[in-house]
PDB file of C-alpha atoms in Angstrom:
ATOM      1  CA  UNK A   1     178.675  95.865 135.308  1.00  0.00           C
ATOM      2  CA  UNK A   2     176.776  93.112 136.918  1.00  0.00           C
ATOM      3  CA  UNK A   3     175.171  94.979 139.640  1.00  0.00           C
ATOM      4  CA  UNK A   4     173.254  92.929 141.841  1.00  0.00           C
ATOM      5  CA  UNK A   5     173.241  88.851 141.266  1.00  0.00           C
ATOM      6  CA  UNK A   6     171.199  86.764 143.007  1.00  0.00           C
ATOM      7  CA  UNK A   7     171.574  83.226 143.112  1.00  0.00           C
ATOM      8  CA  UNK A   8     169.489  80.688 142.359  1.00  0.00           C
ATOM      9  CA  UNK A   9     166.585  82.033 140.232  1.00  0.00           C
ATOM     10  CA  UNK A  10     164.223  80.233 141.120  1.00  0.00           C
ATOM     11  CA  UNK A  11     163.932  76.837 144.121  1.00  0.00           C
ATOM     12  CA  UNK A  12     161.514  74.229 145.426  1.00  0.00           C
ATOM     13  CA  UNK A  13     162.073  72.924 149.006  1.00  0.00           C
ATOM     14  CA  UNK A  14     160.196  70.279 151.165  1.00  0.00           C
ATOM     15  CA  UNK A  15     159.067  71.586 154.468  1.00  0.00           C
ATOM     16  CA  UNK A  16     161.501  71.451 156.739  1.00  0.00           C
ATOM     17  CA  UNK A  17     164.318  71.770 154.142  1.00  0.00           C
ATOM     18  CA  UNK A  18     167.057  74.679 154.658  1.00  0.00           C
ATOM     19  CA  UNK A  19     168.550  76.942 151.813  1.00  0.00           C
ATOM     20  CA  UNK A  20     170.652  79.918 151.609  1.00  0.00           C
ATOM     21  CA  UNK A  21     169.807  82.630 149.266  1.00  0.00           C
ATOM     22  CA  UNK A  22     172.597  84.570 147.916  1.00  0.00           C
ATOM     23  CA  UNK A  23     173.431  87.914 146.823  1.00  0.00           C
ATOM     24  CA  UNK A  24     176.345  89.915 145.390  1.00  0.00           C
ATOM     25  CA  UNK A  25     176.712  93.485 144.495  1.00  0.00           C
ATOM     26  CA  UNK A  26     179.754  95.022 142.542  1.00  0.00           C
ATOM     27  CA  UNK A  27     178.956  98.784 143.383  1.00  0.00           C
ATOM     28  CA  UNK A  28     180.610  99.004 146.243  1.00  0.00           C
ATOM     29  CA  UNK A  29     177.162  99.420 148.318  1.00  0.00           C
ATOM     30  CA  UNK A  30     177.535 100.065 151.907  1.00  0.00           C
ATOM     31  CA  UNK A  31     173.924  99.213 152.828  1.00  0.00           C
ATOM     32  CA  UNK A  32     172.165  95.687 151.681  1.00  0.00           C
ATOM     33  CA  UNK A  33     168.601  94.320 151.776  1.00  0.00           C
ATOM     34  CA  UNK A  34     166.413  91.275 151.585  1.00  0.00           C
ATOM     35  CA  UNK A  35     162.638  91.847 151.023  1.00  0.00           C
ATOM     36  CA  UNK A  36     160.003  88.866 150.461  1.00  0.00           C
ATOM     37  CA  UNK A  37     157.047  89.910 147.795  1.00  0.00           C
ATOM     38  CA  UNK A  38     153.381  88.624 147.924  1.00  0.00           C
ATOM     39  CA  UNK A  39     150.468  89.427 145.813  1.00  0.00           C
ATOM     40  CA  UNK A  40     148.679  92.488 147.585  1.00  0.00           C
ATOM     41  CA  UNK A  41     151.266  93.246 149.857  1.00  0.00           C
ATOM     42  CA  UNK A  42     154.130  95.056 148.035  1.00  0.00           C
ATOM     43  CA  UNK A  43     157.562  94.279 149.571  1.00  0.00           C
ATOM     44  CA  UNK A  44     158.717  94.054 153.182  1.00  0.00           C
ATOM     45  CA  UNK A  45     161.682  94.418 154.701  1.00  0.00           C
ATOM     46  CA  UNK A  46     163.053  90.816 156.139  1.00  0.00           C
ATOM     47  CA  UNK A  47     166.616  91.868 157.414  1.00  0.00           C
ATOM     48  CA  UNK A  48     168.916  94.397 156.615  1.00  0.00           C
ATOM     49  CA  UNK A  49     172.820  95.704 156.889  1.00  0.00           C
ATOM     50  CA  UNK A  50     173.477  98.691 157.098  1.00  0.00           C
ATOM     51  CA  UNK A  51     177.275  98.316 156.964  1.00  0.00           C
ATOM     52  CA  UNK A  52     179.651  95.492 156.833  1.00  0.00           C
ATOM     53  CA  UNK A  53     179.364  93.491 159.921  1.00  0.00           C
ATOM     54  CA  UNK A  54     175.892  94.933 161.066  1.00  0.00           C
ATOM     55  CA  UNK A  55     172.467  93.301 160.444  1.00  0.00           C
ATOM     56  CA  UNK A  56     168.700  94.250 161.878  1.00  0.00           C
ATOM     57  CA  UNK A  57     165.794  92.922 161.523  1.00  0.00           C
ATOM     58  CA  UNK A  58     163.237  94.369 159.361  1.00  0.00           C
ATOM     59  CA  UNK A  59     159.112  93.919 159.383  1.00  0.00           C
ATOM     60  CA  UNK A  60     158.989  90.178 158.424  1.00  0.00           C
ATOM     61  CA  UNK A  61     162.754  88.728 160.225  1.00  0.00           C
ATOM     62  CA  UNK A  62     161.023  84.867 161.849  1.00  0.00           C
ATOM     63  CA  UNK A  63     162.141  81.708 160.275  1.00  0.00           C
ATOM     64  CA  UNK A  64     164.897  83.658 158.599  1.00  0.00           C
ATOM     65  CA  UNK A  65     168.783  84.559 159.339  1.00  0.00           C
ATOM     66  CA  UNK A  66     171.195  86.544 157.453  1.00  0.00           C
ATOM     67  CA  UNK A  67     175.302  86.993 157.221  1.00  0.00           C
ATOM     68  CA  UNK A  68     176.944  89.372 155.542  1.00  0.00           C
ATOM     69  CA  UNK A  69     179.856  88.310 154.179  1.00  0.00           C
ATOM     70  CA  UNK A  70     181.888  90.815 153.680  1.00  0.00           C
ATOM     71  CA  UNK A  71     180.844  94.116 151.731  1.00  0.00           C
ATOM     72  CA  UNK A  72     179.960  92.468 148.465  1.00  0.00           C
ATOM     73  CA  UNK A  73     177.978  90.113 149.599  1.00  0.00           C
ATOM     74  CA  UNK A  74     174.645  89.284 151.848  1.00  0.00           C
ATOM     75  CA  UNK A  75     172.929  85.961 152.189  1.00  0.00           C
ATOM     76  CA  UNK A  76     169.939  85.156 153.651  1.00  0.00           C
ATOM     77  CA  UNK A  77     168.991  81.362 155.010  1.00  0.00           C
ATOM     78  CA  UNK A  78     166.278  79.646 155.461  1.00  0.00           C
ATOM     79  CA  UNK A  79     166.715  77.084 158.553  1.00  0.00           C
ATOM     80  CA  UNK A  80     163.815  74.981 158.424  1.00  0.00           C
ATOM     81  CA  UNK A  81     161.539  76.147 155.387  1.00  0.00           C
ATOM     82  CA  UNK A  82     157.643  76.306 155.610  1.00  0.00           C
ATOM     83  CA  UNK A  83     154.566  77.319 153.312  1.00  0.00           C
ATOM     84  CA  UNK A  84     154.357  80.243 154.473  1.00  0.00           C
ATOM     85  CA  UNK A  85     158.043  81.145 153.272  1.00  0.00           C
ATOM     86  CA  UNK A  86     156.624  80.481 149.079  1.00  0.00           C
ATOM     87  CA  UNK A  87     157.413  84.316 147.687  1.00  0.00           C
ATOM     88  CA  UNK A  88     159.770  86.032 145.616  1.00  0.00           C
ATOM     89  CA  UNK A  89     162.603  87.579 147.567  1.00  0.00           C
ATOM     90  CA  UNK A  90     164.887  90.368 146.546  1.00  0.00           C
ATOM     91  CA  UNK A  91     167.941  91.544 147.585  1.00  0.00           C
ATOM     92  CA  UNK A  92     168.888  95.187 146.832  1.00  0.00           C
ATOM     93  CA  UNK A  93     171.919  97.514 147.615  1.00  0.00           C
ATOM     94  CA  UNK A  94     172.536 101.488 147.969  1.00  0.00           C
ATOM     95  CA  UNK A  95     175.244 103.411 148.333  1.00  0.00           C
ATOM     96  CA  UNK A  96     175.972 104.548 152.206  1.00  0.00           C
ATOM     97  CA  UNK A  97     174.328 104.204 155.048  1.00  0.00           C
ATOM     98  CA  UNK A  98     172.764 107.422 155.652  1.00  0.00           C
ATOM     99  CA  UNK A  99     172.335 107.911 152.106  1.00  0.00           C
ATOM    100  CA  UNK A 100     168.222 108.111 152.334  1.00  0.00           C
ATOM    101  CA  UNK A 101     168.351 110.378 149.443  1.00  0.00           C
ATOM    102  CA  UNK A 102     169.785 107.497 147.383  1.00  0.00           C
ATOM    103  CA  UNK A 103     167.679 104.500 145.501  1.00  0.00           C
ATOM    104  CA  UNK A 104     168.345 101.290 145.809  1.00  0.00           C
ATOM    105  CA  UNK A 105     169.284  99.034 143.302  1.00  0.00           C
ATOM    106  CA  UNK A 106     167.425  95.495 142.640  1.00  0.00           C
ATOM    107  CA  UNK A 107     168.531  91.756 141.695  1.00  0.00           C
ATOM    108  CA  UNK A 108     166.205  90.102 139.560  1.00  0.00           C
ATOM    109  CA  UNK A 109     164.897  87.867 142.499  1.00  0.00           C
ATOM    110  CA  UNK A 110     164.752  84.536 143.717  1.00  0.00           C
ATOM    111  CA  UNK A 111     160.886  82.844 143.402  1.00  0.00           C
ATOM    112  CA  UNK A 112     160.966  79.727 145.918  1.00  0.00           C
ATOM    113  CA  UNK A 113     157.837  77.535 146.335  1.00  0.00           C
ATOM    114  CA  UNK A 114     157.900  75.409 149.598  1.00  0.00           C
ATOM    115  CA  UNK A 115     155.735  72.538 148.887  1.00  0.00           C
TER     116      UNK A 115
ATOM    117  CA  UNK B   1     158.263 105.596 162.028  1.00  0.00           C
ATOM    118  CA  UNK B   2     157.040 105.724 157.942  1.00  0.00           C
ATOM    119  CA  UNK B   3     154.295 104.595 155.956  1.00  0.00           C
ATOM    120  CA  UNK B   4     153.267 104.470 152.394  1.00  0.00           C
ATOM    121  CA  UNK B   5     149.505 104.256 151.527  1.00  0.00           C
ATOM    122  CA  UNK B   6     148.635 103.323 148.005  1.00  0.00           C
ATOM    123  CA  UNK B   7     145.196 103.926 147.228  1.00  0.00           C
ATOM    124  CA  UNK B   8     144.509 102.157 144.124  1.00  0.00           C
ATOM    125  CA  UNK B   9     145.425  98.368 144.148  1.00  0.00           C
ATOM    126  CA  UNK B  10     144.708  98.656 140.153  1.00  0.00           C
ATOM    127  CA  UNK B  11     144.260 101.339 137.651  1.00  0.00           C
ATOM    128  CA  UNK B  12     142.988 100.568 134.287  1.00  0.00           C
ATOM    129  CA  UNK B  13     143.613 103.315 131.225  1.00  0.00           C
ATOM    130  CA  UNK B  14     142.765 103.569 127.597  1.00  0.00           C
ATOM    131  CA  UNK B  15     146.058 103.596 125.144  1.00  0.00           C
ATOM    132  CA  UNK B  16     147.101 107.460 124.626  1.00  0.00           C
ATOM    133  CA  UNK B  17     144.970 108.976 127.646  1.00  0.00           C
ATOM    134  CA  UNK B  18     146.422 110.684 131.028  1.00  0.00           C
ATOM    135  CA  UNK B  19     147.857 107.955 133.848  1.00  0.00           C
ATOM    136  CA  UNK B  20     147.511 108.868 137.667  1.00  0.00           C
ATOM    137  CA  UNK B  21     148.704 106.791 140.077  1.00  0.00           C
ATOM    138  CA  UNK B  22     148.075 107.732 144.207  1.00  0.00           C
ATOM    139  CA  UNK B  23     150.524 107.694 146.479  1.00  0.00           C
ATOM    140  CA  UNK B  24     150.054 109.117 150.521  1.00  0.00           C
ATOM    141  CA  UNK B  25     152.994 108.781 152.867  1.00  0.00           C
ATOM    142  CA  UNK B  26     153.590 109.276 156.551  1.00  0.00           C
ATOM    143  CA  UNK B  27     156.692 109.699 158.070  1.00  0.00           C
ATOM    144  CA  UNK B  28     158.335 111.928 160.899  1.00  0.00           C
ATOM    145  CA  UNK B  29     160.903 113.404 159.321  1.00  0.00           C
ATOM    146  CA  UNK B  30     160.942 115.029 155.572  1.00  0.00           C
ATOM    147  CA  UNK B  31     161.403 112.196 153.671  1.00  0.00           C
ATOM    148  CA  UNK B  32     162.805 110.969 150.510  1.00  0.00           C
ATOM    149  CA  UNK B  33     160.572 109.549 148.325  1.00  0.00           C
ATOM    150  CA  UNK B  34     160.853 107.061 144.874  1.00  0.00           C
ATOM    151  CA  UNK B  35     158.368 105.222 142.417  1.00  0.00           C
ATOM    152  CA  UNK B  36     159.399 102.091 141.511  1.00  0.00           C
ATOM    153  CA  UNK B  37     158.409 100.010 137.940  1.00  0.00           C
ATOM    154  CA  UNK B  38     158.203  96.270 138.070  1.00  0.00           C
ATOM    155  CA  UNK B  39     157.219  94.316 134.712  1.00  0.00           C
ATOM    156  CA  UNK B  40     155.600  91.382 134.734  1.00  0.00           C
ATOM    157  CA  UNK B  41     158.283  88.548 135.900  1.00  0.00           C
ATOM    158  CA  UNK B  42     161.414  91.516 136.566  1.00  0.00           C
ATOM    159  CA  UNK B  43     163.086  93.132 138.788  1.00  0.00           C
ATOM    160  CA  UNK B  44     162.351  96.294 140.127  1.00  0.00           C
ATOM    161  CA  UNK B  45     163.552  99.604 138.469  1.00  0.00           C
ATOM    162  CA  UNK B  46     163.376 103.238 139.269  1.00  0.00           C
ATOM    163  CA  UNK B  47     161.402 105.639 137.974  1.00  0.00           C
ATOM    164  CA  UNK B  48     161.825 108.931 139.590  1.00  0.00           C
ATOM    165  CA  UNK B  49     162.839 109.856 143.170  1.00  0.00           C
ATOM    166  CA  UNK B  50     162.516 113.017 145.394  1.00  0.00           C
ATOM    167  CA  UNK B  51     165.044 114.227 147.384  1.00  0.00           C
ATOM    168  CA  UNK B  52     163.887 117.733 148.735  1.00  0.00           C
ATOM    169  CA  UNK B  53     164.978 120.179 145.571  1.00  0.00           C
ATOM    170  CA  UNK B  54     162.689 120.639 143.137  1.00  0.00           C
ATOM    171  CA  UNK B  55     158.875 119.331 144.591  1.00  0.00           C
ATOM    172  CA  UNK B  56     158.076 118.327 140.592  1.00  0.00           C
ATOM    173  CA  UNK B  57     160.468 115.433 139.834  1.00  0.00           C
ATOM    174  CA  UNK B  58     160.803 114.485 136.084  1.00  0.00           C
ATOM    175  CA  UNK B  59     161.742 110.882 135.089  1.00  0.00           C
ATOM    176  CA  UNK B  60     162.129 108.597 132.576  1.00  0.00           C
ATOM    177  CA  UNK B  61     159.182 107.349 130.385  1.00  0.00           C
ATOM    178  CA  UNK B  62     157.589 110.359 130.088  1.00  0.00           C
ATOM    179  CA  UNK B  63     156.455 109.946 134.485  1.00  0.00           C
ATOM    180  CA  UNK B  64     157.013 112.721 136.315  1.00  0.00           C
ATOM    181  CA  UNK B  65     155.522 113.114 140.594  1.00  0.00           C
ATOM    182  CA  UNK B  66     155.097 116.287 142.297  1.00  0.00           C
ATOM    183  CA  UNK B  67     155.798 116.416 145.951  1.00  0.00           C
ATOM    184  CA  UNK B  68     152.676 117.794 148.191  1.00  0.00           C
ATOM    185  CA  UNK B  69     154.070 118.431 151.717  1.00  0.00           C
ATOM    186  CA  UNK B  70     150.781 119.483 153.013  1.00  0.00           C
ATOM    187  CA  UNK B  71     148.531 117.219 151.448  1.00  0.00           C
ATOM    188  CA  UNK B  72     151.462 114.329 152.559  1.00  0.00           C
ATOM    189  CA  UNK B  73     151.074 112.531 148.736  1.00  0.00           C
ATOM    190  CA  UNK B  74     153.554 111.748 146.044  1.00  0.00           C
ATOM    191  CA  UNK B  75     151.369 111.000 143.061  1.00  0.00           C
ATOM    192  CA  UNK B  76     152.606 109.850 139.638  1.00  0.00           C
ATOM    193  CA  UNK B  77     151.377 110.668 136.632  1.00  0.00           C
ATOM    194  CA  UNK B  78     151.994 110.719 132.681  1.00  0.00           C
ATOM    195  CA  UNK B  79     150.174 112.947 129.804  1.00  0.00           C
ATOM    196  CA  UNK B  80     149.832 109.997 127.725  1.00  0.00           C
ATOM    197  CA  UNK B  81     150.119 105.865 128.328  1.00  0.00           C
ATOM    198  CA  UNK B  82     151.822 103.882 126.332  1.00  0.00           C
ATOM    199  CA  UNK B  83     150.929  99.735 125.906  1.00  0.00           C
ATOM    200  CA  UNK B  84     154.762  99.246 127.462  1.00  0.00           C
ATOM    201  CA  UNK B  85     153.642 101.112 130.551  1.00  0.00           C
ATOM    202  CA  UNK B  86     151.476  98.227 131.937  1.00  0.00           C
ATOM    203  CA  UNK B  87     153.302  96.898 134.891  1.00  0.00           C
ATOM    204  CA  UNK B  88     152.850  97.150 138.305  1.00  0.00           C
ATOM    205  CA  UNK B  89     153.980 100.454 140.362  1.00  0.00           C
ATOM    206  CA  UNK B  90     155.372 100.769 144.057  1.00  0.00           C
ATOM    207  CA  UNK B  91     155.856 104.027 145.546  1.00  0.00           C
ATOM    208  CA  UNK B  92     158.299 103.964 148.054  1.00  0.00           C
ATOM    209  CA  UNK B  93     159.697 106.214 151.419  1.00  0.00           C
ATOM    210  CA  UNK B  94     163.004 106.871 153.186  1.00  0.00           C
ATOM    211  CA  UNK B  95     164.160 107.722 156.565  1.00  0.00           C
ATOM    212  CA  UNK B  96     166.293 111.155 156.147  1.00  0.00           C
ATOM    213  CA  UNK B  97     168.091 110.231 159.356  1.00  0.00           C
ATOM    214  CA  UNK B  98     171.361 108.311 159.711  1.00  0.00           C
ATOM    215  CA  UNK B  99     170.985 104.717 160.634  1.00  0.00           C
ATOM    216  CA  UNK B 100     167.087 105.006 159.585  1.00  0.00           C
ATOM    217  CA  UNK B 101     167.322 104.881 155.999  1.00  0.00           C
ATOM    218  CA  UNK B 102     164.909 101.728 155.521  1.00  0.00           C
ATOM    219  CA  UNK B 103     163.175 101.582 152.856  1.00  0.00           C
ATOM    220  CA  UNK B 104     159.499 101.068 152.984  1.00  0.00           C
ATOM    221  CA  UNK B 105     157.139 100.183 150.389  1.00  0.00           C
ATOM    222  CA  UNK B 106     153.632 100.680 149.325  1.00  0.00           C
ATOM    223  CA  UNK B 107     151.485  97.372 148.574  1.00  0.00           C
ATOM    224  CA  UNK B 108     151.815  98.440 144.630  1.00  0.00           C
ATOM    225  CA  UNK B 109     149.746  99.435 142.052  1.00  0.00           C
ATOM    226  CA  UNK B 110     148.645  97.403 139.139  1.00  0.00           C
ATOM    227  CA  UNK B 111     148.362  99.517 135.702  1.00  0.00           C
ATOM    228  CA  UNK B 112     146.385  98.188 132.887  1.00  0.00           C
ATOM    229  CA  UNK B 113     146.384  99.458 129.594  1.00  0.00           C
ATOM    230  CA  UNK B 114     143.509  99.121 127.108  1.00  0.00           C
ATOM    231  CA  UNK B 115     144.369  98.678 123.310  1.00  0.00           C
TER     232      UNK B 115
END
């Protein structure tokens, strides 16, 4: 049981570059997330979906975009990548939406450095 | 709206002595509440969570959290720290409400074990 994959591990883009993170759960999660991490900050909530075929934005959403696929999966893209954008970003997964009482479950992360 | 305050960016312990880790939350409706473990380089696991049952929440490791409604804090603690415990700590809240089960995190807490 895989859980949550997130593809790639780690990237380096030019400014200006675009990517597209990925992310894949196998639990048959209802409700998926993206957070960025930087030092002294703890994570924050880029974009989320609540349900197949929904999507908000979170605290952190400019210079980012998001699809979700279809249930298993959630990517998040990067259109024109700056400095600012160099963290490690997680995507994570629970159950339902609705499910507060739930945790969420983690990918091992994605560190990108735009240089 | 929800907020998690953290009020120690790092904690330092000796080897075998008592861990406490601070945790104050906001939010305006009872909430659901987690600690989160992240080791150096990993992804995020869970520790412990409360759900509104039982306001002393056991989990693994030897770290349990006791829920204070009127002090509004979620502290974590364990009787006795271990070298493997060194990692850094997010405590985390939950919207009970359908459609507002965000997850929001505190800025972390760095633990530091002394041989």
């Amino acid at each position: 049981n895989a859980g949550v994959t997130q593809t790639p591990k780690f990237q380096v883009l030019k400014t200006g570059q675009s990517m597209t993170l990925q992310c894949a759960q196998d639990m048959n999660h209802n409700s998926m997330y993206w957070y960025r991490q930087d030092p002294g900050m703890g994570l924050r909530l880029i974009y989320y979906s609540a349900s197949e075929g929904t999507t908000d934005k979170g605290e952190v959403p400019n210079g980012y975009n998001v699809s979700r696929l279809n249930k298993r999966e959630f990517s998040l893209r990067l259109e024109s990548a700056a400095p600012s954008q160099t963290s490690v970003y997680f995507c994570a997964s629970r159950p339902r939406q609705g499910a507060a009482d739930t945790e969420a479950f983690f990918g091992q992360g994605t560190r990108l450095t735009v240089v | 709206a929800q907020s998690v305050t953290q009020l120690d960016s790092h904690v330092s312990v000796s080897e075998g002595t008592p861990v406490l880790l601070r945790c104050n939350y906001s939010s305006s409706y009872s909430p659901s509440l987690f600690w989160y473990v992240q080791h150096p380089n990993k992804g995020l696991q869970l520790l412990l969570k409360y759900t509104s049952a039982a306001t002393l929440v056991k989990g693994i490791n030897g770290f349990e959290a006791e829920f204070k409604k009127s002090e509004t804090s979620f502290h974590l603690t364990k009787p006795s720290a271990h070298m493997s415990d060194a990692a850094e700590y997010f405590c985390v809240v939950s919207g009970q409400n359908f459609g507002n089960e965000k997850l929001t995190f505190g800025t972390g807490t760095r633990l530091t074990i002394i041989p």
